Short mmCIF file of C-alpha atoms and ligand atoms in Angstrom, two decimals:
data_model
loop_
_atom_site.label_atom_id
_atom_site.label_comp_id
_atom_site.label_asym_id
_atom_site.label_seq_id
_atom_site.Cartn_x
_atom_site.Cartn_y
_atom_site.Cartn_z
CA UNK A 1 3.78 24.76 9.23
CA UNK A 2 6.06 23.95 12.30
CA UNK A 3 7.27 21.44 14.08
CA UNK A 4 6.80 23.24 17.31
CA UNK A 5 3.01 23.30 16.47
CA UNK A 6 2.65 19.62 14.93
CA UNK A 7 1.27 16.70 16.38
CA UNK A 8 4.45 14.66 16.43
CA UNK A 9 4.88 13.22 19.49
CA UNK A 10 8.28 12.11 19.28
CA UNK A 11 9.35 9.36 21.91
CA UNK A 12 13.13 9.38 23.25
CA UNK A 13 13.25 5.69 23.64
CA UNK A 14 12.38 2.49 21.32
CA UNK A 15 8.64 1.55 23.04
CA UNK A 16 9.39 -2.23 24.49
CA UNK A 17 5.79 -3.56 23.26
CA UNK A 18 7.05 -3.05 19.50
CA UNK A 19 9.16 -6.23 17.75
CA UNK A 20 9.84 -5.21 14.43
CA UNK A 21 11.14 -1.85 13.20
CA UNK A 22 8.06 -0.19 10.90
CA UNK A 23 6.13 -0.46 14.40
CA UNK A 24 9.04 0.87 16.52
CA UNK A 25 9.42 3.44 14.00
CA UNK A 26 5.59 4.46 13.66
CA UNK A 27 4.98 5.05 17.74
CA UNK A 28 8.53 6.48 18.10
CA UNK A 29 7.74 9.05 15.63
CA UNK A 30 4.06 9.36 16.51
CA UNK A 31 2.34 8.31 13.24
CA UNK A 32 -0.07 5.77 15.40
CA UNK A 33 -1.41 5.62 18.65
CA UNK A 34 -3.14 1.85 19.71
CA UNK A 35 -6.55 1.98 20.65
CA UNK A 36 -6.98 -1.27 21.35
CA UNK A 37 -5.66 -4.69 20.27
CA UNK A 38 -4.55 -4.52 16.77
CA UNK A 39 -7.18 -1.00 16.33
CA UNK A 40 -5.09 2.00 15.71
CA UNK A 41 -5.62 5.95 15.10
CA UNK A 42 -3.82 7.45 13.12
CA UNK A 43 -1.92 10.90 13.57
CA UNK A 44 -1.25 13.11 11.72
CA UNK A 45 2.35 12.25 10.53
CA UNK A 46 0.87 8.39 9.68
CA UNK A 47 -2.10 9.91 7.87
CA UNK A 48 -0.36 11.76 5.46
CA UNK A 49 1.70 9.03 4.29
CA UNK A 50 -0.81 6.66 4.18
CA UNK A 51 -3.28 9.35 2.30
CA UNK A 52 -0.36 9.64 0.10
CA UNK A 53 0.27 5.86 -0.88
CA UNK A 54 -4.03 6.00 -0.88
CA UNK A 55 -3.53 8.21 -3.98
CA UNK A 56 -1.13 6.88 -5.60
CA UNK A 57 -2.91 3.25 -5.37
CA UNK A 58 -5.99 5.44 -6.62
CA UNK A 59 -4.31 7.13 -10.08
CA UNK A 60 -2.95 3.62 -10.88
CA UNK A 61 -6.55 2.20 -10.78
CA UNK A 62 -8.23 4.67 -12.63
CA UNK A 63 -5.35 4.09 -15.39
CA UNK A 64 -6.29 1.17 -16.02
CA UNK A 65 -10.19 1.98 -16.70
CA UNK A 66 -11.42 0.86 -13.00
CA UNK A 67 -14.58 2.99 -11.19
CA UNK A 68 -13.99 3.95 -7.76
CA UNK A 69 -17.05 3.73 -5.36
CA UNK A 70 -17.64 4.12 -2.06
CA UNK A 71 -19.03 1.15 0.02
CA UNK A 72 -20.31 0.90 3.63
CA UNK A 73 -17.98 -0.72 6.23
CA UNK A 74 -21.11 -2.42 7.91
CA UNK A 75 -23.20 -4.94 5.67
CA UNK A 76 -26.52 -6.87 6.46
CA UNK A 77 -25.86 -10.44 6.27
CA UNK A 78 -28.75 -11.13 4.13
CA UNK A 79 -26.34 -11.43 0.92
CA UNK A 80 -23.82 -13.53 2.98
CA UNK A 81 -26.13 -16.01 3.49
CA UNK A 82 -26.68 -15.96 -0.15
CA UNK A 83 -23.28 -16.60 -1.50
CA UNK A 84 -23.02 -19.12 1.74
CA UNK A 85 -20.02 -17.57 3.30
CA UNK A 86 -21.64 -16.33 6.75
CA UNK A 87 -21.16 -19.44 8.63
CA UNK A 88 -18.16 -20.53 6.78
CA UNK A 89 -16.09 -16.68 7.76
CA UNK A 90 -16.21 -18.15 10.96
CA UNK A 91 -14.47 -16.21 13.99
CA UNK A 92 -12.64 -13.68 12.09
CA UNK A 93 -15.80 -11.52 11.01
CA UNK A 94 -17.27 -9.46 13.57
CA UNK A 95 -20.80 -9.78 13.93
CA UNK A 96 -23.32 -7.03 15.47
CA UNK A 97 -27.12 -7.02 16.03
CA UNK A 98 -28.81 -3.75 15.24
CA UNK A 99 -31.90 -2.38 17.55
CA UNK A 100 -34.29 -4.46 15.45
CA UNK A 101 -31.97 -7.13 15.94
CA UNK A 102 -31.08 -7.71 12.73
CA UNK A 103 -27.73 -9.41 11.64
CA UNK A 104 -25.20 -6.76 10.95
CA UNK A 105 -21.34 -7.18 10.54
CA UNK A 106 -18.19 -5.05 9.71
CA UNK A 107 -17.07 -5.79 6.37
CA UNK A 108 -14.09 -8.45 6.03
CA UNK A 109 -14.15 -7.64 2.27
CA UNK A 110 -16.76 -7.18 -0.31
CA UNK A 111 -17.58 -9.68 -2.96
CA UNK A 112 -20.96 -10.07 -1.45
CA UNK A 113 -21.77 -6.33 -1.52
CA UNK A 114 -20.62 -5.27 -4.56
CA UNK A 115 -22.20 -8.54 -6.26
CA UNK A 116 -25.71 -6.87 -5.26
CA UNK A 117 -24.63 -3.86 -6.32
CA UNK A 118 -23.88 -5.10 -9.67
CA UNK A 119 -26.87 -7.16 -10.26
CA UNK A 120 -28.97 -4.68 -9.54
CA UNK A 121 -28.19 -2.37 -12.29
CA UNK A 122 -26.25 -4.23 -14.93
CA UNK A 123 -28.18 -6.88 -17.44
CA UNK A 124 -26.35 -7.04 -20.48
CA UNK A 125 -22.86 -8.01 -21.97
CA UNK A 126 -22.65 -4.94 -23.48
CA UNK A 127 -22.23 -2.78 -20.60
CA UNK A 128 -19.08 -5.89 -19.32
CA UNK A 129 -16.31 -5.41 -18.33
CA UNK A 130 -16.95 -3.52 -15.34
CA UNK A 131 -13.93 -2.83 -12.52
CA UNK A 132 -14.98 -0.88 -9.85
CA UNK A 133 -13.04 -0.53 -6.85
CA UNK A 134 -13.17 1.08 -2.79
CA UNK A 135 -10.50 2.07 -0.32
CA UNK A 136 -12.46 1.46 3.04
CA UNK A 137 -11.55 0.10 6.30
CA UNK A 138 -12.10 -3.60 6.88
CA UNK A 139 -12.25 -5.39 10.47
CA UNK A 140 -11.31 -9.41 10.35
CA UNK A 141 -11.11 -10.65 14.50
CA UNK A 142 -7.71 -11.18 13.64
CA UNK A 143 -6.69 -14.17 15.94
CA UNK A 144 -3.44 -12.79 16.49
CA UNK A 145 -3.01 -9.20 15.72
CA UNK A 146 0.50 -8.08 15.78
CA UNK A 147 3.60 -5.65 14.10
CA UNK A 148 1.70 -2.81 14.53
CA UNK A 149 -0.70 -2.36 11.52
CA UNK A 150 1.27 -4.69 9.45
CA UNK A 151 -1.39 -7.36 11.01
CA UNK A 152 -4.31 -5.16 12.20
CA UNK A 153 -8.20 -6.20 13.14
CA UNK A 154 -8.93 -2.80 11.51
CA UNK A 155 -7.27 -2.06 8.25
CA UNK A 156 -7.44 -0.04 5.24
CA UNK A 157 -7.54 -1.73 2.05
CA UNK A 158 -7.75 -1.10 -2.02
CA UNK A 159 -10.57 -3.85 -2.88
CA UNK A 160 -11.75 -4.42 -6.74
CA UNK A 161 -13.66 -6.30 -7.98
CA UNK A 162 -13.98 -7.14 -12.11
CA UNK A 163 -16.81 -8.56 -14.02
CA UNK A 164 -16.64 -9.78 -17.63
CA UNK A 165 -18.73 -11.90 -20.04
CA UNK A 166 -16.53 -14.83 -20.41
CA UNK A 167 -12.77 -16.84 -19.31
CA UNK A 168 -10.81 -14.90 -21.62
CA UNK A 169 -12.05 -11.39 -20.91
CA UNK A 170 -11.65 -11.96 -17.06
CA UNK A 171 -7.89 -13.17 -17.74
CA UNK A 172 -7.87 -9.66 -19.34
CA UNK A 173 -9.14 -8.20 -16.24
CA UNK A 174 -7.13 -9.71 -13.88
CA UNK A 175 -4.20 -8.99 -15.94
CA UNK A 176 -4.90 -5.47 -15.94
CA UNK A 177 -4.52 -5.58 -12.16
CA UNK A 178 -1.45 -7.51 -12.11
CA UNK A 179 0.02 -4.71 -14.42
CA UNK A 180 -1.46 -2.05 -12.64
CA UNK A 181 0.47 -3.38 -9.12
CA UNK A 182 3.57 -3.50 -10.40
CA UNK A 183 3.36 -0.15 -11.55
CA UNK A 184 1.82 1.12 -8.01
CA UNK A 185 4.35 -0.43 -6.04
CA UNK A 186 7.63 0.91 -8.00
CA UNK A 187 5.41 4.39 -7.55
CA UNK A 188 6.15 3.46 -3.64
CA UNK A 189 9.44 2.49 -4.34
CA UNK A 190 9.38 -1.31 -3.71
CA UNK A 191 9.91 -3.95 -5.51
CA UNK A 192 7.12 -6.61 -5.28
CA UNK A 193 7.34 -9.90 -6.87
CA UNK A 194 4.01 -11.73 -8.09
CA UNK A 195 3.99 -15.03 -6.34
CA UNK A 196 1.13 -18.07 -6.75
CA UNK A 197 -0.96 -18.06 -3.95
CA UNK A 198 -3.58 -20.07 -2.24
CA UNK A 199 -6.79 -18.42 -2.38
CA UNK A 200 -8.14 -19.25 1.21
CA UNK A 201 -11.75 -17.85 2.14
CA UNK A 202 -11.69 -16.04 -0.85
CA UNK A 203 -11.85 -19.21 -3.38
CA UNK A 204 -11.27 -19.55 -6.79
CA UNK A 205 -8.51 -21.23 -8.57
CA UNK A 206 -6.39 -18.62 -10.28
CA UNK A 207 -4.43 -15.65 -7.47
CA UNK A 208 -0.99 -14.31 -6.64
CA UNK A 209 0.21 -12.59 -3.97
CA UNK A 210 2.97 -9.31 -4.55
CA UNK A 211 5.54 -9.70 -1.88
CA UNK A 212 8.18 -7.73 -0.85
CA UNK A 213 11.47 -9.40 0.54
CA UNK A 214 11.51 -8.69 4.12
CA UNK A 215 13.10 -10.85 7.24
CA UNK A 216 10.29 -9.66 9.38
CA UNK A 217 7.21 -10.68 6.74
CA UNK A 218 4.82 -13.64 7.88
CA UNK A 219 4.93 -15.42 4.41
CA UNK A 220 7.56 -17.47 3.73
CA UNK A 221 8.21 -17.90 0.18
CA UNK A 222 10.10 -19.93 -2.34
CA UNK A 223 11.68 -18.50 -5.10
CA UNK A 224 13.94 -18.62 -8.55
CA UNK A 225 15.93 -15.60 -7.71
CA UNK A 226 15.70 -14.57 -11.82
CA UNK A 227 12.52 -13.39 -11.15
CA UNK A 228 13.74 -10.16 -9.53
CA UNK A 229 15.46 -9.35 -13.07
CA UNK A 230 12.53 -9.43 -14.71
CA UNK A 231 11.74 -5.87 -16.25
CA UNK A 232 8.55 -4.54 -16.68
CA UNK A 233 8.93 -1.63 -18.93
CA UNK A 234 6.32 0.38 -20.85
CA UNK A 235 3.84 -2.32 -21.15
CA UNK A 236 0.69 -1.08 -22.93
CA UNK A 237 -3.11 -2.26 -21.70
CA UNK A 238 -3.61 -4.77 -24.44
CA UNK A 239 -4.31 -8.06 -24.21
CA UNK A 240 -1.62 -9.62 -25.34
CA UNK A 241 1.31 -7.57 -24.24
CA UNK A 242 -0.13 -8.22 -20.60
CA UNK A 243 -0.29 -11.91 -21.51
CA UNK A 244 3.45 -11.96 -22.12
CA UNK A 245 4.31 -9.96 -19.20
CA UNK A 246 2.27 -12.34 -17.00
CA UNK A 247 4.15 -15.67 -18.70
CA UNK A 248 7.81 -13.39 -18.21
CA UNK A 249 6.84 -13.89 -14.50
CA UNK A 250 5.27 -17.57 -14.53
CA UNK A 251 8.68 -18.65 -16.38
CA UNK A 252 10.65 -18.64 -12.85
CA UNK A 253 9.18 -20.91 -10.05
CA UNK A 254 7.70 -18.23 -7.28
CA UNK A 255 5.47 -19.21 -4.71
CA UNK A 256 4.47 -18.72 -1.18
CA UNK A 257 4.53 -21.73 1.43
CA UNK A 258 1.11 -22.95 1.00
CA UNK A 259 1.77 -23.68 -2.41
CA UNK A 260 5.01 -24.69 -1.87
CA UNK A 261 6.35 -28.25 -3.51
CA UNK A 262 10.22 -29.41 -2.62
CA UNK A 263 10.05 -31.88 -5.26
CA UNK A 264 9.25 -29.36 -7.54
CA UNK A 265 11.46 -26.57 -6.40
CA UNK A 266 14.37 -28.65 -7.15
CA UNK A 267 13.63 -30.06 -10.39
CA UNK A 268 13.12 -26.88 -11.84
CA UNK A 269 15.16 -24.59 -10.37
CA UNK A 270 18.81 -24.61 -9.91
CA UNK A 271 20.52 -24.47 -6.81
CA UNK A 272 22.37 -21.40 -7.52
CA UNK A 273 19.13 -20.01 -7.97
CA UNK A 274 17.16 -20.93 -5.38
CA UNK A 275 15.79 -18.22 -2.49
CA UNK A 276 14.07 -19.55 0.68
CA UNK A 277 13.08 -16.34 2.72
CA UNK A 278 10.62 -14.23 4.11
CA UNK A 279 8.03 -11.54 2.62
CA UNK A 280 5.69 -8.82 3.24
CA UNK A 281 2.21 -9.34 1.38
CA UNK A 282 1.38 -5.58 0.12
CA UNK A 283 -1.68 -7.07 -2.57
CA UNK A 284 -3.70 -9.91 -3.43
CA UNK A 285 -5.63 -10.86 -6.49
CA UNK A 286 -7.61 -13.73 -7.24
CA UNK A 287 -10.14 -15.12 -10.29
CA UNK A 288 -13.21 -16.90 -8.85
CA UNK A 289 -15.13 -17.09 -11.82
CA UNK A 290 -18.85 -17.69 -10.94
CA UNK A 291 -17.96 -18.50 -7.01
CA UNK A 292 -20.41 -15.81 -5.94
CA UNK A 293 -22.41 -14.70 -9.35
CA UNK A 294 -23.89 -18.06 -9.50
CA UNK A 295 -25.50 -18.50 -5.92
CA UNK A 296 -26.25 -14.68 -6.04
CA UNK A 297 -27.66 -15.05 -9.21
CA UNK A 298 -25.42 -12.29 -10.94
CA UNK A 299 -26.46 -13.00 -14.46
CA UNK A 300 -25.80 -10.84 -17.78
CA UNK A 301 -27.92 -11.41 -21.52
CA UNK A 302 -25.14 -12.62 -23.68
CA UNK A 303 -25.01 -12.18 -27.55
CA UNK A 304 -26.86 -15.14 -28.89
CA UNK A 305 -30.17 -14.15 -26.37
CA UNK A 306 -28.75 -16.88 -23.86
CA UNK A 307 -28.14 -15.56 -20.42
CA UNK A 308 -24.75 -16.37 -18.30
CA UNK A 309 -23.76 -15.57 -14.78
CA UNK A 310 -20.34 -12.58 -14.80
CA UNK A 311 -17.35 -13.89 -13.82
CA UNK A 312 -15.48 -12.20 -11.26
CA UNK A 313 -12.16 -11.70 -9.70
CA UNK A 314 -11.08 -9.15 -6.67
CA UNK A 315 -8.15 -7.62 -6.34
CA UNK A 316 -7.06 -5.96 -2.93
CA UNK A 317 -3.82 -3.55 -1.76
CA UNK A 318 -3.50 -3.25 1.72
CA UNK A 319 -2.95 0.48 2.10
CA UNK A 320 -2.18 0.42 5.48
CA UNK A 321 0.24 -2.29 5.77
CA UNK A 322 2.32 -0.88 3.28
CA UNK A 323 3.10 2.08 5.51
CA UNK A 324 4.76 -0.55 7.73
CA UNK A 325 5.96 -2.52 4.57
CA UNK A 326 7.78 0.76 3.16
CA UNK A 327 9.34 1.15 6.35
CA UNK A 328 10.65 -2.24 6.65
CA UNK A 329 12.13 -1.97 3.02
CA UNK A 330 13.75 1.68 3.91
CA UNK A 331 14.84 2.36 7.10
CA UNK A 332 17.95 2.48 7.91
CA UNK A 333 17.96 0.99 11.71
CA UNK A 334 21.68 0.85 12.61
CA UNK A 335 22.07 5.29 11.62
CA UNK A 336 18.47 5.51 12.78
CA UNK A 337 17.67 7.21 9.14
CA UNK A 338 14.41 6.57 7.48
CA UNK A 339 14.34 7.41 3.57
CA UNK A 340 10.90 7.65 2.27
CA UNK A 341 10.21 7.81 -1.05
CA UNK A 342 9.57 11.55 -1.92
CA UNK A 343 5.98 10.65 -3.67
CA UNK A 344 5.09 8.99 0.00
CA UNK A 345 7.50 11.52 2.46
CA UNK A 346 5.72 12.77 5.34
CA UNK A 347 7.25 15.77 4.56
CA UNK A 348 9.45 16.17 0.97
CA UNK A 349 12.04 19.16 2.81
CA UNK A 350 12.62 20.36 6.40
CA UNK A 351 14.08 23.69 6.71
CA UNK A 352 16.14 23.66 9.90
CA UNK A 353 17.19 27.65 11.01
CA UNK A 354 19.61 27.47 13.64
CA UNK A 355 17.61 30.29 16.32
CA UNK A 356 19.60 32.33 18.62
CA UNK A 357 17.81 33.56 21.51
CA UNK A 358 18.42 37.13 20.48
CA UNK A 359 18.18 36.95 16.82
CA UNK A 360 14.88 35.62 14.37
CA UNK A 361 17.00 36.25 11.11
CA UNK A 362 17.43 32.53 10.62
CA UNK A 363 13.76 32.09 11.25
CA UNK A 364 12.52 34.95 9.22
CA UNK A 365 14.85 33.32 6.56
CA UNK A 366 13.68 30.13 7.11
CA UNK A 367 9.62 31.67 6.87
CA UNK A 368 10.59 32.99 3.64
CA UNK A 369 12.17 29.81 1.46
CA UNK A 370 8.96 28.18 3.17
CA UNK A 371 6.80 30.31 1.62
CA UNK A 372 8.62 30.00 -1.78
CA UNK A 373 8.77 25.91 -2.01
CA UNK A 374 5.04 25.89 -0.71
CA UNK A 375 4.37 27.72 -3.96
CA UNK A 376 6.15 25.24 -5.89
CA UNK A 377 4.06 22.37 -4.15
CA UNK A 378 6.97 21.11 -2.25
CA UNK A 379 5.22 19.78 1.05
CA UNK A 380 7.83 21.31 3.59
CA UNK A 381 8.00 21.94 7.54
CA UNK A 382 10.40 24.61 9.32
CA UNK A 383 11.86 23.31 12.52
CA UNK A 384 11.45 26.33 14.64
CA UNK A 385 12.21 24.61 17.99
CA UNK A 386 15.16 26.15 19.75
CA UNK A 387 17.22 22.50 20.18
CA UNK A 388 20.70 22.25 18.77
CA UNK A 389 21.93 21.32 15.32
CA UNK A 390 22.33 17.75 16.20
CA UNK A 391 19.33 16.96 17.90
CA UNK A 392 17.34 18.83 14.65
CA UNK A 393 19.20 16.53 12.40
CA UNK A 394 18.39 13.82 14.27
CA UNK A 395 14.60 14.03 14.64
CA UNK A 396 14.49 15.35 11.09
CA UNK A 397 15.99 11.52 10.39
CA UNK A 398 13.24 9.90 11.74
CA UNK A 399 10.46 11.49 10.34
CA UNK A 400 12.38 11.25 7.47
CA UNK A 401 11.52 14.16 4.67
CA UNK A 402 14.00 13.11 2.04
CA UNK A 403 15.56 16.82 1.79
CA UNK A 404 16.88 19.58 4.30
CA UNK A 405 17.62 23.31 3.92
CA UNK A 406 20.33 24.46 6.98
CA UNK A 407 20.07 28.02 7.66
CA UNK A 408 23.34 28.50 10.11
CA UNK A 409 26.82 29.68 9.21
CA UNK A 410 26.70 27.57 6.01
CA UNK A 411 24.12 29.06 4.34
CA UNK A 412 25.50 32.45 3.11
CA UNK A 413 23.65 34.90 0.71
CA UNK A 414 21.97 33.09 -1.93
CA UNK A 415 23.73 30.12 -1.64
CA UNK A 416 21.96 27.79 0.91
CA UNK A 417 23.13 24.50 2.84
CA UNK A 418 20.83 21.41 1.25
CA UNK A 419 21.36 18.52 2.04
CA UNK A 420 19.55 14.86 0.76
CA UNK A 421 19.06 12.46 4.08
CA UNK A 422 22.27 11.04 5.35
CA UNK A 423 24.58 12.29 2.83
CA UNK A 424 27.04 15.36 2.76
CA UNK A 425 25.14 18.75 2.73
CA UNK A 426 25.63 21.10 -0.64
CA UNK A 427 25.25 24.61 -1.28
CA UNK A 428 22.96 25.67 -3.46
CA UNK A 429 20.91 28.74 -4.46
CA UNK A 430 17.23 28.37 -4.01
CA UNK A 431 15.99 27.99 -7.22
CA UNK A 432 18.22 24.91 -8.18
CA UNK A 433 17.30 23.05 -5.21
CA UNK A 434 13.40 23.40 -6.37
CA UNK A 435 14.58 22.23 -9.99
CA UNK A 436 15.85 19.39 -7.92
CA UNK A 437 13.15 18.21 -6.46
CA UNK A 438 10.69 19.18 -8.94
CA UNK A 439 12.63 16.82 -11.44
CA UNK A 440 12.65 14.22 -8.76
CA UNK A 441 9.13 14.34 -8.54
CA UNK A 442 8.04 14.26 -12.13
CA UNK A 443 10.49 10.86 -12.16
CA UNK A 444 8.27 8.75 -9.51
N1 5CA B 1 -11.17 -9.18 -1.44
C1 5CA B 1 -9.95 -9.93 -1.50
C2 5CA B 1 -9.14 -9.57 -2.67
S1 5CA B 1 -9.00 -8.08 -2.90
C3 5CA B 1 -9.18 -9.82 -0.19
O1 5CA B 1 -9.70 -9.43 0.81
N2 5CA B 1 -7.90 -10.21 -0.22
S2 5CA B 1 -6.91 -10.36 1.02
O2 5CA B 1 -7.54 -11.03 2.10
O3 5CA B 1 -5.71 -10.99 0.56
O4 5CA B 1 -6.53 -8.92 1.52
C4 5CA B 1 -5.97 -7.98 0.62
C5 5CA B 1 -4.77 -7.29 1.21
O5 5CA B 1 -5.13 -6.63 2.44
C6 5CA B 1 -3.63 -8.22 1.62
O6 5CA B 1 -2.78 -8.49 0.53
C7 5CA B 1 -2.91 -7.42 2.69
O7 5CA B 1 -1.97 -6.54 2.10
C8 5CA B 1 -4.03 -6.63 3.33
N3 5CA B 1 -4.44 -7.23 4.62
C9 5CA B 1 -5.13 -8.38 4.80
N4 5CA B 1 -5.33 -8.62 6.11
C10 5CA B 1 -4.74 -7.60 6.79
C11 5CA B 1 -4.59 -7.25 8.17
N5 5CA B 1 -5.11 -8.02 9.12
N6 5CA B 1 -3.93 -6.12 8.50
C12 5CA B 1 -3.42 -5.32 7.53
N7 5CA B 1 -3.53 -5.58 6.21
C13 5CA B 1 -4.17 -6.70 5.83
#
């Protein structure tokens, strides 16, 4: 592949409409184009980090035993009206009359759908716990859609949803999940801290919210600072080692502003201790019980020959907004240098020949350590445009592919100039950068 011949529509200048610096970023580099208010296509750049982090969200779910299935984004309201959530949604759902005018409307989330889904097949407690989950795009008529994607009107989101027979097996559940995000968002390279959360139009009584420190987030949070020492390590998927790991967190007051209690803040944690600031929500989980298995009649046969309605939790990632959220976390405004994590890079190497007019060696050269790292899987891009070495550099910055190969006077014989984003450039044979970045890999 080459740049000359991708779809990166790189802008010269920071576009005025953009506040904070994931969306600057994003429509400098071309990874988005606005369609309309807070509705966004994505290009090709944006698309293959966001089908990257879309994976990665994807292996960590299936690790932990969940089903993925595919739902529609447009639902009848039929089963809305059941669970009694259609007027209650209010403004932010999008409703649509089909040609028999029927009541139609683009998914906000899912507990409704996949409720009926459920019901429809599974009757017994032996067949519990199910966790099934979707990536899909959602639409909520945002009231005030702004940042970019970080706060779209269409998104794409992780949603599952868990069903077990009783309290205790649903605290299971929903512990798997809160295991299973830690472990996705150190894949992306964050660091997101489990916070109690309100649980809104979702309900339910039991949620937290995974945040990631950020100036520009909308939640404000409160926070023992001891929680970011906590470690997860090499927790296995057993009920009581998840348990623990769930109490390590709950030990250090952590919460976001709706749920937020000065009195409390003070008396328990120190004053050395204490963090006011601001966060990016990346995921969501919440227990609900029987809040939609009861009024749509979601009922299992349990042991004894008595019947019981599932009880539920959901549990959603918002894939898209952690494009945005990564780039909040990483880049590197001030030196206009954007570090992505190699398992989400855009690209993980950009070979940059330096072309004289009159001479393709450095591109031929260039063709052929392409050819070589694309057999290795290393996702690479040669930058065959004829601008000079800064201006390469530069651009190769702000897409921001973690590695670069320099084919110019540095790179002599077998030994070629490689150099990691914003540091000092190295010269290295071929074979030992791949062992680089192959081991780098294997790590995240
Ligand atoms: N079904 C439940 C639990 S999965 C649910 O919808 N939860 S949520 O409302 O909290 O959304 C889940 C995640 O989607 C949020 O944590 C956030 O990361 C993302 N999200 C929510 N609204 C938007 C939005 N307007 N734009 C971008 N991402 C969003």
């Amino acid at each position: 592949m080459y740049i000359s011949k991708s779809f990166i529509p790189i802008l010269k200048d920071i576009p005025s409409e953009a506040k904070i610096k994931s969306h600057q970023l994003m429509l400098r580099v071309g990874m988005i184009k606005q369609s309309s208010a807070g509705i966004y296509s994505w290009l090709p750049l944006g698309f293959k980090v966001m089908k990257k982090i879309e994976q990665i969200v994807r292996e960590e779910q299936n690790k932990i035993g969940a089903q993925e299935i595919l739902m529609p984004t447009i639902q009848s309201s039929e089963i809305w009206k059941e669970s009694g959530r259609y007027d209650d949604y209010g403004e932010e759902m999008l409703r649509i009359k089909d040609r028999q005018n029927r009541e139609m409307l683009y998914g906000p989330t899912n507990e409704e759908l996949v409720t009926d889904i459920f019901r429809s097949s599974i009757k017994s407690y032996k067949s519990l716990p199910q966790l099934l989950y979707h990536i899909q795009w959602k639409f909520r008529d945002e009231i005030r859609p702004r940042f970019g994607i970080m706060r779209g009107r269409e998104f794409y989101m992780k949603d599952a949803y868990s069903f077990d027979v009783s309290d205790e097996e649903a605290f299971f559940s929903y512990n798997k999940f809160f295991i299973s995000y830690l472990r996705t968002f150190k894949r992306l390279g964050l660091t997101a801290i489990p916070m109690a959360a309100d649980t809104g139009p979702i309900g339910g009584n039991l949620s937290h919210e995974f945040i990631i420190l950020a100036e520009t987030g909308e939640s404000k949070i409160f926070t023992d600072k001891r929680i970011f020492d906590v470690e997860t390590g090499d927790i296995e998927v057993e009920k009581k080692s998840l348990e623990d790991l769930r109490k390590k967190y709950e030990e250090f007051y952590s919460v976001t502003d709706e749920k937020f209690n000065k009195d409390e803040f003070e008396k328990t944690v120190e004053k050395k201790n204490r963090l006011i600031t601001k966060g990016i929500e990346v995921g969501h989980i919440f227990y609900f019980a029987d809040k939609y298995s009861k009024p749509m009649n979601a009922a299992v046969d349990l042991p004894g020959g008595k019947k019981d309605f599932v009880k539920m939790g959901s549990y959603g990632i918002g894939v898209s907004r952690l494009v945005g959220a990564i780039i909040e976390a990483k880049f590197d405004e001030k030196n206009e240098i954007m570090k992505w994590p190699i398992s989400v890079a855009p690209y993980e190497l950009i070979i940059i020949p330096m072309i004289n007019k009159n001479d393709n060696t450095a591109l031929i050269k260039a063709e052929n350590i392409f050819y070589e790292l694309t057999k290795n899987n290393i996702d690479t891009v040669i930058d065959d445009t004829d601008e000079n070495y800064s201006s390469k550099i530069k651009k190769s910055n702000l897409i921001g592919a973690p590695y670069q190969i320099i084919i110019g006077k540095k790179s002599e014989g077998d030994l070629l100039e490689f150099k990691e984003t914003g540091k000092e450039a190295k010269n290295l044979p071929l074979n030992e950068i791949i062992k680089t970045i192959k081991e780098l890999k294997v790590k995240n």
